[in-house]
Structure formats: C-alpha cells, structure tokens
XYZ file of C-alpha atoms in Angstrom:
154
model
C -0.038 0.063 0.114
C 1.551 3.297 -1.009
C 4.804 1.747 -1.616
C 5.771 4.067 -4.245
C 5.808 7.073 -2.247
C 7.713 7.651 1.073
C 4.602 9.248 2.785
C 0.932 9.304 2.459
C 0.996 12.933 2.284
C 3.259 12.904 -0.663
C 0.895 10.616 -2.381
C -2.243 12.505 -1.707
C -0.122 15.725 -2.490
C 0.254 14.610 -6.202
C -3.128 13.385 -6.699
C -4.521 16.364 -4.744
C -2.798 18.695 -7.433
C -4.303 16.788 -9.963
C -7.722 16.987 -8.935
C -7.342 20.515 -7.953
C -6.293 21.498 -11.579
C -9.007 19.397 -13.071
C -11.846 20.810 -10.628
C -10.657 24.428 -11.359
C -11.072 23.494 -15.337
C -14.676 22.198 -14.545
C -15.464 25.847 -12.667
C -14.342 27.220 -15.904
C -16.199 25.011 -18.048
C -19.561 25.505 -16.103
C -18.705 29.444 -16.104
C -18.446 29.489 -20.035
C -21.502 27.009 -20.311
C -23.473 29.658 -18.399
C -22.250 32.437 -20.428
C -23.156 30.717 -23.688
C -26.521 29.690 -22.644
C -27.530 33.167 -21.688
C -27.407 32.715 -17.830
C -24.551 35.095 -17.405
C -24.691 37.343 -20.735
C -21.242 37.716 -22.279
C -21.305 40.698 -24.881
C -17.508 41.290 -24.694
C -16.331 38.334 -27.370
C -18.148 37.211 -30.482
C -20.208 33.984 -30.131
C -18.166 31.672 -32.485
C -15.090 32.557 -30.498
C -16.642 31.968 -27.295
C -17.943 28.692 -28.550
C -14.821 27.574 -29.854
C -13.220 28.293 -26.408
C -15.902 26.332 -24.494
C -15.398 23.358 -26.726
C -11.631 23.478 -26.605
C -12.103 23.445 -22.768
C -14.775 20.896 -22.933
C -12.335 18.286 -24.609
C -9.480 19.135 -22.423
C -11.649 18.720 -19.384
C -12.974 15.222 -20.530
C -9.526 14.214 -21.710
C -8.039 15.032 -18.262
C -10.478 12.995 -16.589
C -10.012 9.889 -18.777
C -6.312 10.113 -19.132
C -5.154 11.561 -15.746
C -7.768 11.636 -12.821
C -9.603 8.689 -13.308
C -6.791 6.408 -13.711
C -5.065 7.989 -10.455
C -8.126 7.648 -8.465
C -8.602 4.014 -9.508
C -4.866 3.302 -8.774
C -5.336 5.115 -5.292
C -8.333 2.831 -4.673
C -6.281 -0.525 -5.435
C -3.467 0.792 -3.093
C -5.808 0.729 -0.069
C -7.222 -2.573 -1.090
C -10.579 -2.053 0.443
C -12.909 -2.646 -2.536
C -13.464 1.101 -3.074
C -12.190 0.770 -6.671
C -14.729 -2.094 -7.180
C -17.492 0.059 -5.909
C -17.101 2.741 -8.661
C -15.654 0.521 -11.499
C -19.182 0.442 -13.257
C -18.810 4.333 -13.423
C -15.744 4.171 -15.816
C -18.028 2.653 -18.968
C -20.751 5.162 -18.275
C -18.107 7.874 -18.110
C -16.958 6.715 -21.691
C -20.430 6.732 -23.149
C -20.773 10.247 -21.365
C -17.723 11.415 -23.077
C -18.976 10.123 -26.489
C -22.029 12.275 -26.196
C -19.691 15.182 -25.136
C -17.696 14.517 -28.417
C -20.733 14.709 -30.521
C -21.548 18.128 -29.298
C -18.057 19.164 -30.164
C -18.357 17.706 -33.600
C -21.673 19.295 -34.119
C -20.111 22.750 -33.538
C -17.051 22.019 -35.610
C -18.464 20.303 -38.435
C -22.184 21.328 -38.980
C -23.261 23.885 -36.507
C -26.831 25.014 -37.035
C -27.590 27.859 -34.888
C -31.259 26.672 -34.804
C -30.090 23.409 -33.252
C -27.645 24.876 -30.882
C -30.050 25.907 -27.956
C -31.354 22.477 -28.010
C -27.940 20.790 -28.185
C -26.728 23.062 -25.446
C -29.540 22.173 -23.330
C -28.814 18.555 -23.691
C -25.111 18.991 -23.115
C -26.104 20.837 -19.906
C -27.835 17.515 -18.723
C -24.741 15.382 -19.944
C -22.457 17.362 -17.964
C -24.704 17.325 -14.892
C -24.720 13.545 -15.061
C -21.034 13.600 -15.620
C -20.175 15.831 -12.745
C -22.346 13.532 -10.492
C -20.573 10.476 -11.403
C -17.251 12.155 -11.225
C -18.001 13.645 -7.636
C -18.978 10.201 -6.599
C -15.639 8.604 -7.919
C -13.769 11.489 -5.868
C -15.773 10.583 -2.769
C -15.276 6.819 -2.712
C -11.671 6.652 -3.856
C -9.983 9.949 -2.852
C -11.869 11.772 -0.401
C -12.634 8.743 1.795
C -9.039 7.792 2.346
C -7.500 11.323 2.379
C -6.199 12.828 5.600
C -8.239 16.052 4.558
C -11.707 14.872 3.995
C -14.110 15.841 1.400
C -14.267 19.659 0.576
C -18.166 19.866 0.411
C-alpha cells in the first residue's frame, strides 16, 4: 500500500494537485457554459470565439478526466485494497459513454453547427455535464476523499 511514495502526504499531494487543477477546469467549463446559454450574458466576445473556447475546454476537461484523474483515482483505490475501486468500477463505462456524447456536441459545433439546433443541443449538453459531474464526484468521494487525511471539501 502506497509503496511507491515515502509518505501518505506525498501520495495525496500529487493526486490532490491533479484533482484541484481538474476541478478548476470544471469551474471554468461551467462558467463558460452559463455564459453561452445566456445565464450570464457575455457581450465582450463574438459568439463563435466563445463557442470555440468552450469546446476546447470541454475536450481538455474530458480528456484530463480519462487520461489522468480517473486512472489516478482507480490506482489510489487499489492501493488501499478496501474494495473502493470495485464500488465505482461501473462508472468508467458510463463516463466513456458520456464522453462520446460530449464529443458529438464538439463535432456538431466544428462540422455542421446549425444555430437553430444549438439551443437544444446546449440544453442536452447541460444535462450530460450534470450527469458526468455527479459520477465524477462519486468517484472522488469513494476513491480519494474517503482515504484522504483531509476529508471532502463539500
């Protein structure tokens, strides 16, 4: 358990930094989503530039989850050998399916964006992101915060 690190603090520190950076990116994503859907109007930048910025951040966020955060969380759960990794293993295929839906939105914007469809697709994307954030929060709670010397921030 934790045999690759000298101390638990060292282990949690590295994973916590990745998670903190990822959650900051999530906040930016939500902020941009709200601006684009009219919750907080943004008149400063042209719509297409804002959409492209949002799409870039959306793909970065999803990629960081799959290729950094989820992997680290599952490793952390395995290291503790308490079955926590098994409790959330079913979330990975659901998150992969969710990512496909996110990529479909990205492709829609980059290939054939129809402004008449954009509002409906943005609404569906909001629901997709809400589901994703719930699954990710469950993973964080079970695999990281439950083992962390510093418990869940929320």
